[in-house]
């Protein structure tokens, strides 16, 4: 198993995709956390919003987790794409063939890829947290809001965000195995994460029975795992979100399920 | 270095109704270069992929020293493989491609560099594969095959895409690998491409073996050119006698029979001949005839006459 993991690790680090996506994630999260940090900070400090209009100030305690969790709430698409490309890229360039010649046990190759992608997703999580906590804390401090960097709850949330990002990369491996065309897979990933699920979650928030189901949507489960999300704040919810560990189990189950379907399709078939 | 024997035992692959490979049986011995020949679509690649565990056979099995590929403990150290020259990620360097696979067998980077050195790819391997010519990809594929210093080499169309200098080089290289005692199996759709390199051939057509063994047997084959004013009548006589051969623009080419025998058949049928000429055929002609499949001359002519 160790050699198979080493093979998959070398595959990851010998092409450019990992650092390209790392830079994209860093920039994306730095931007969104600055945006939300600035927006909430301005509202909380009374520069804009209800207080400026003579209303109540919003509480500031909940702001740091909201800003820091942008790493997973908006950034989860990046590890998902990394995991997807890790499979579709191999199908596209025919590199599964030499891999299977070197390691005839295809189950071992798939397991190694899942493990390496979990690690890579966690790595992206750390990169994203450096962006969201670095930039977010700075912006909050500008508005004289305590960034709570000494609060253990904040660091526990950061740990759960890393776990969520790891699981998303593993889900990507399953998605890539399922949809082998690189372009089709990337389009499906972006369409689902950016349009389909947000619309479903928003729609479900208005009707209680739908909300019971809607909280099992992968993005909602991911937000539940992390425990904070700007998204949940905007849409509200007609049902309580899942507990953090339930959210984690939903993501892990999804990763196992799509990988199992991928196993039955891409991984076991004849390589002609 | 001594290679193991490859044994192909009744390999069969069906894709739905279509039988791509039909009960192939042959052995490939160490210390020799064996050519696996046939036109495109004859089932060569499918056979090689079954040999390597990439395609599951419908029935039969192929073994390396009595083990199937999947049963080999450290496959890269036993069997070196180069399939089509396109299985590389264009953004990865040639050297890194080998390093990825070296990790599977726990081979050190020194082994990677030695394999690249052996094919003259040491310098180019630092660049990304995306910029390689077909010849460079072939050499990189060959380096991949040599990575684990294996006793068996299975190479799919290794000469395809090489320039004349590269072709000369690879011929000598394959000979030297066999001389070291390794088992070398190379496929090709052109007999002329490998004719000077191989000790033995296995020729397949439409998934079946049509010839296996040395090339000497093929070279001595002759055919007879025959023509008559009444071609349809002559064709009918040949069909009745069960002669094998093909139709030419003018007359027929008959194989496996002496001119005297053909004359006697024509006489019995009351056909006068306008041409009766023995021809020593080029080896490429024979390869072509073998792989295109021989038909009973008469049967085909009668069919055409009936249209």
PDB file of N, CA, C and O in Angstrom, chain B residues 107-144:
ATOM      1  N   UNK B 107      12.140   1.594  -6.687  1.00  0.00           N
ATOM      2  CA  UNK B 107      13.415   1.742  -7.388  1.00  0.00           C
ATOM      3  C   UNK B 107      13.988   3.134  -7.122  1.00  0.00           C
ATOM      4  O   UNK B 107      13.256   4.117  -7.102  1.00  0.00           O
ATOM      5  N   UNK B 108      15.311   3.235  -6.949  1.00  0.00           N
ATOM      6  CA  UNK B 108      15.918   4.535  -6.661  1.00  0.00           C
ATOM      7  C   UNK B 108      16.017   5.403  -7.924  1.00  0.00           C
ATOM      8  O   UNK B 108      15.917   4.888  -9.047  1.00  0.00           O
ATOM      9  N   UNK B 109      16.218   6.700  -7.732  1.00  0.00           N
ATOM     10  CA  UNK B 109      16.353   7.614  -8.867  1.00  0.00           C
ATOM     11  C   UNK B 109      17.529   7.242  -9.771  1.00  0.00           C
ATOM     12  O   UNK B 109      17.517   7.525 -10.969  1.00  0.00           O
ATOM     13  N   UNK B 110      18.549   6.597  -9.202  1.00  0.00           N
ATOM     14  CA  UNK B 110      19.707   6.193 -10.001  1.00  0.00           C
ATOM     15  C   UNK B 110      19.276   5.220 -11.100  1.00  0.00           C
ATOM     16  O   UNK B 110      19.768   5.249 -12.224  1.00  0.00           O
ATOM     17  N   UNK B 111      18.299   4.366 -10.782  1.00  0.00           N
ATOM     18  CA  UNK B 111      17.766   3.397 -11.742  1.00  0.00           C
ATOM     19  C   UNK B 111      17.007   4.130 -12.853  1.00  0.00           C
ATOM     20  O   UNK B 111      17.066   3.767 -14.026  1.00  0.00           O
ATOM     21  N   UNK B 112      16.278   5.182 -12.460  1.00  0.00           N
ATOM     22  CA  UNK B 112      15.557   6.020 -13.433  1.00  0.00           C
ATOM     23  C   UNK B 112      16.545   6.618 -14.424  1.00  0.00           C
ATOM     24  O   UNK B 112      16.353   6.550 -15.643  1.00  0.00           O
ATOM     25  N   UNK B 113      17.630   7.177 -13.906  1.00  0.00           N
ATOM     26  CA  UNK B 113      18.612   7.824 -14.775  1.00  0.00           C
ATOM     27  C   UNK B 113      19.319   6.809 -15.676  1.00  0.00           C
ATOM     28  O   UNK B 113      19.603   7.102 -16.839  1.00  0.00           O
ATOM     29  N   UNK B 114      19.551   5.604 -15.152  1.00  0.00           N
ATOM     30  CA  UNK B 114      20.189   4.564 -15.973  1.00  0.00           C
ATOM     31  C   UNK B 114      19.276   4.166 -17.128  1.00  0.00           C
ATOM     32  O   UNK B 114      19.723   3.989 -18.260  1.00  0.00           O
ATOM     33  N   UNK B 115      17.976   4.042 -16.855  1.00  0.00           N
ATOM     34  CA  UNK B 115      17.022   3.655 -17.903  1.00  0.00           C
ATOM     35  C   UNK B 115      16.921   4.742 -18.968  1.00  0.00           C
ATOM     36  O   UNK B 115      16.791   4.452 -20.158  1.00  0.00           O
ATOM     37  N   UNK B 116      17.001   6.003 -18.548  1.00  0.00           N
ATOM     38  CA  UNK B 116      16.944   7.111 -19.513  1.00  0.00           C
ATOM     39  C   UNK B 116      18.221   7.165 -20.336  1.00  0.00           C
ATOM     40  O   UNK B 116      18.207   7.427 -21.539  1.00  0.00           O
ATOM     41  N   UNK B 117      19.348   6.890 -19.675  1.00  0.00           N
ATOM     42  CA  UNK B 117      20.658   6.861 -20.344  1.00  0.00           C
ATOM     43  C   UNK B 117      20.659   5.804 -21.447  1.00  0.00           C
ATOM     44  O   UNK B 117      21.139   6.042 -22.547  1.00  0.00           O
ATOM     45  N   UNK B 118      20.067   4.649 -21.148  1.00  0.00           N
ATOM     46  CA  UNK B 118      20.098   3.514 -22.078  1.00  0.00           C
ATOM     47  C   UNK B 118      19.398   3.818 -23.399  1.00  0.00           C
ATOM     48  O   UNK B 118      19.719   3.229 -24.422  1.00  0.00           O
ATOM     49  N   UNK B 119      18.431   4.738 -23.385  1.00  0.00           N
ATOM     50  CA  UNK B 119      17.707   5.045 -24.620  1.00  0.00           C
ATOM     51  C   UNK B 119      18.069   6.418 -25.164  1.00  0.00           C
ATOM     52  O   UNK B 119      17.410   6.934 -26.062  1.00  0.00           O
ATOM     53  N   UNK B 120      19.098   7.032 -24.594  1.00  0.00           N
ATOM     54  CA  UNK B 120      19.525   8.343 -25.079  1.00  0.00           C
ATOM     55  C   UNK B 120      18.573   9.462 -24.713  1.00  0.00           C
ATOM     56  O   UNK B 120      18.506  10.478 -25.397  1.00  0.00           O
ATOM     57  N   UNK B 121      17.815   9.275 -23.635  1.00  0.00           N
ATOM     58  CA  UNK B 121      16.818  10.283 -23.254  1.00  0.00           C
ATOM     59  C   UNK B 121      17.237  11.089 -22.025  1.00  0.00           C
ATOM     60  O   UNK B 121      16.442  11.877 -21.504  1.00  0.00           O
ATOM     61  N   UNK B 122      18.477  10.903 -21.552  1.00  0.00           N
ATOM     62  CA  UNK B 122      18.888  11.524 -20.288  1.00  0.00           C
ATOM     63  C   UNK B 122      18.680  13.040 -20.310  1.00  0.00           C
ATOM     64  O   UNK B 122      18.147  13.615 -19.369  1.00  0.00           O
ATOM     65  N   UNK B 123      19.065  13.665 -21.416  1.00  0.00           N
ATOM     66  CA  UNK B 123      19.000  15.123 -21.463  1.00  0.00           C
ATOM     67  C   UNK B 123      17.565  15.614 -21.658  1.00  0.00           C
ATOM     68  O   UNK B 123      17.083  16.472 -20.915  1.00  0.00           O
ATOM     69  N   UNK B 124      16.888  15.040 -22.657  1.00  0.00           N
ATOM     70  CA  UNK B 124      15.520  15.479 -22.981  1.00  0.00           C
ATOM     71  C   UNK B 124      14.547  15.217 -21.840  1.00  0.00           C
ATOM     72  O   UNK B 124      13.517  15.876 -21.735  1.00  0.00           O
ATOM     73  N   UNK B 125      14.859  14.265 -20.970  1.00  0.00           N
ATOM     74  CA  UNK B 125      13.909  13.862 -19.932  1.00  0.00           C
ATOM     75  C   UNK B 125      13.673  14.942 -18.889  1.00  0.00           C
ATOM     76  O   UNK B 125      12.755  14.825 -18.084  1.00  0.00           O
ATOM     77  N   UNK B 126      14.482  15.995 -18.899  1.00  0.00           N
ATOM     78  CA  UNK B 126      14.255  17.082 -17.944  1.00  0.00           C
ATOM     79  C   UNK B 126      13.170  18.030 -18.441  1.00  0.00           C
ATOM     80  O   UNK B 126      12.740  18.912 -17.718  1.00  0.00           O
ATOM     81  N   UNK B 127      12.788  17.873 -19.707  1.00  0.00           N
ATOM     82  CA  UNK B 127      11.732  18.745 -20.260  1.00  0.00           C
ATOM     83  C   UNK B 127      10.372  18.057 -20.161  1.00  0.00           C
ATOM     84  O   UNK B 127      10.277  16.847 -20.007  1.00  0.00           O
ATOM     85  N   UNK B 128       9.314  18.855 -20.280  1.00  0.00           N
ATOM     86  CA  UNK B 128       7.962  18.302 -20.221  1.00  0.00           C
ATOM     87  C   UNK B 128       7.658  17.495 -21.472  1.00  0.00           C
ATOM     88  O   UNK B 128       8.057  17.856 -22.581  1.00  0.00           O
ATOM     89  N   UNK B 129       6.896  16.419 -21.294  1.00  0.00           N
ATOM     90  CA  UNK B 129       6.607  15.485 -22.386  1.00  0.00           C
ATOM     91  C   UNK B 129       5.812  16.162 -23.499  1.00  0.00           C
ATOM     92  O   UNK B 129       5.912  15.772 -24.663  1.00  0.00           O
ATOM     93  N   UNK B 130       5.036  17.197 -23.146  1.00  0.00           N
ATOM     94  CA  UNK B 130       4.222  17.921 -24.131  1.00  0.00           C
ATOM     95  C   UNK B 130       5.015  18.375 -25.350  1.00  0.00           C
ATOM     96  O   UNK B 130       4.464  18.489 -26.439  1.00  0.00           O
ATOM     97  N   UNK B 131       6.311  18.617 -25.195  1.00  0.00           N
ATOM     98  CA  UNK B 131       7.120  19.099 -26.304  1.00  0.00           C
ATOM     99  C   UNK B 131       7.879  18.010 -27.045  1.00  0.00           C
ATOM    100  O   UNK B 131       8.702  18.312 -27.901  1.00  0.00           O
ATOM    101  N   UNK B 132       7.592  16.746 -26.737  1.00  0.00           N
ATOM    102  CA  UNK B 132       8.348  15.646 -27.354  1.00  0.00           C
ATOM    103  C   UNK B 132       7.814  15.291 -28.739  1.00  0.00           C
ATOM    104  O   UNK B 132       6.624  15.375 -28.990  1.00  0.00           O
ATOM    105  N   UNK B 133       8.722  14.833 -29.599  1.00  0.00           N
ATOM    106  CA  UNK B 133       8.309  14.252 -30.882  1.00  0.00           C
ATOM    107  C   UNK B 133       7.862  12.811 -30.616  1.00  0.00           C
ATOM    108  O   UNK B 133       8.097  12.264 -29.535  1.00  0.00           O
ATOM    109  N   UNK B 134       7.219  12.208 -31.642  1.00  0.00           N
ATOM    110  CA  UNK B 134       6.775  10.815 -31.494  1.00  0.00           C
ATOM    111  C   UNK B 134       7.961   9.901 -31.204  1.00  0.00           C
ATOM    112  O   UNK B 134       7.885   8.993 -30.366  1.00  0.00           O
ATOM    113  N   UNK B 135       9.097  10.163 -31.888  1.00  0.00           N
ATOM    114  CA  UNK B 135      10.288   9.347 -31.661  1.00  0.00           C
ATOM    115  C   UNK B 135      10.783   9.440 -30.222  1.00  0.00           C
ATOM    116  O   UNK B 135      11.183   8.436 -29.623  1.00  0.00           O
ATOM    117  N   UNK B 136      10.710  10.648 -29.651  1.00  0.00           N
ATOM    118  CA  UNK B 136      11.154  10.821 -28.260  1.00  0.00           C
ATOM    119  C   UNK B 136      10.209  10.108 -27.299  1.00  0.00           C
ATOM    120  O   UNK B 136      10.639   9.537 -26.293  1.00  0.00           O
ATOM    121  N   UNK B 137       8.911  10.135 -27.625  1.00  0.00           N
ATOM    122  CA  UNK B 137       7.946   9.421 -26.776  1.00  0.00           C
ATOM    123  C   UNK B 137       8.212   7.910 -26.836  1.00  0.00           C
ATOM    124  O   UNK B 137       8.100   7.221 -25.831  1.00  0.00           O
ATOM    125  N   UNK B 138       8.561   7.428 -28.033  1.00  0.00           N
ATOM    126  CA  UNK B 138       8.888   6.013 -28.169  1.00  0.00           C
ATOM    127  C   UNK B 138      10.079   5.657 -27.285  1.00  0.00           C
ATOM    128  O   UNK B 138      10.090   4.641 -26.601  1.00  0.00           O
ATOM    129  N   UNK B 139      11.094   6.520 -27.315  1.00  0.00           N
ATOM    130  CA  UNK B 139      12.283   6.249 -26.498  1.00  0.00           C
ATOM    131  C   UNK B 139      11.951   6.328 -25.015  1.00  0.00           C
ATOM    132  O   UNK B 139      12.443   5.535 -24.212  1.00  0.00           O
ATOM    133  N   UNK B 140      11.095   7.277 -24.659  1.00  0.00           N
ATOM    134  CA  UNK B 140      10.702   7.393 -23.249  1.00  0.00           C
ATOM    135  C   UNK B 140       9.913   6.154 -22.826  1.00  0.00           C
ATOM    136  O   UNK B 140      10.105   5.629 -21.717  1.00  0.00           O
ATOM    137  N   UNK B 141       9.043   5.680 -23.737  1.00  0.00           N
ATOM    138  CA  UNK B 141       8.282   4.457 -23.450  1.00  0.00           C
ATOM    139  C   UNK B 141       9.217   3.281 -23.225  1.00  0.00           C
ATOM    140  O   UNK B 141       9.018   2.470 -22.314  1.00  0.00           O
ATOM    141  N   UNK B 142      10.264   3.229 -24.039  1.00  0.00           N
ATOM    142  CA  UNK B 142      11.246   2.151 -23.912  1.00  0.00           C
ATOM    143  C   UNK B 142      12.010   2.268 -22.589  1.00  0.00           C
ATOM    144  O   UNK B 142      12.277   1.260 -21.921  1.00  0.00           O
ATOM    145  N   UNK B 143      12.335   3.499 -22.203  1.00  0.00           N
ATOM    146  CA  UNK B 143      12.982   3.711 -20.901  1.00  0.00           C
ATOM    147  C   UNK B 143      12.096   3.190 -19.782  1.00  0.00           C
ATOM    148  O   UNK B 143      12.570   2.579 -18.823  1.00  0.00           O
ATOM    149  N   UNK B 144      10.777   3.478 -19.906  1.00  0.00           N
ATOM    150  CA  UNK B 144       9.825   3.007 -18.903  1.00  0.00           C
ATOM    151  C   UNK B 144       9.874   1.492 -18.803  1.00  0.00           C
ATOM    152  O   UNK B 144       9.877   0.926 -17.708  1.00  0.00           O
TER     153      UNK B 144
END
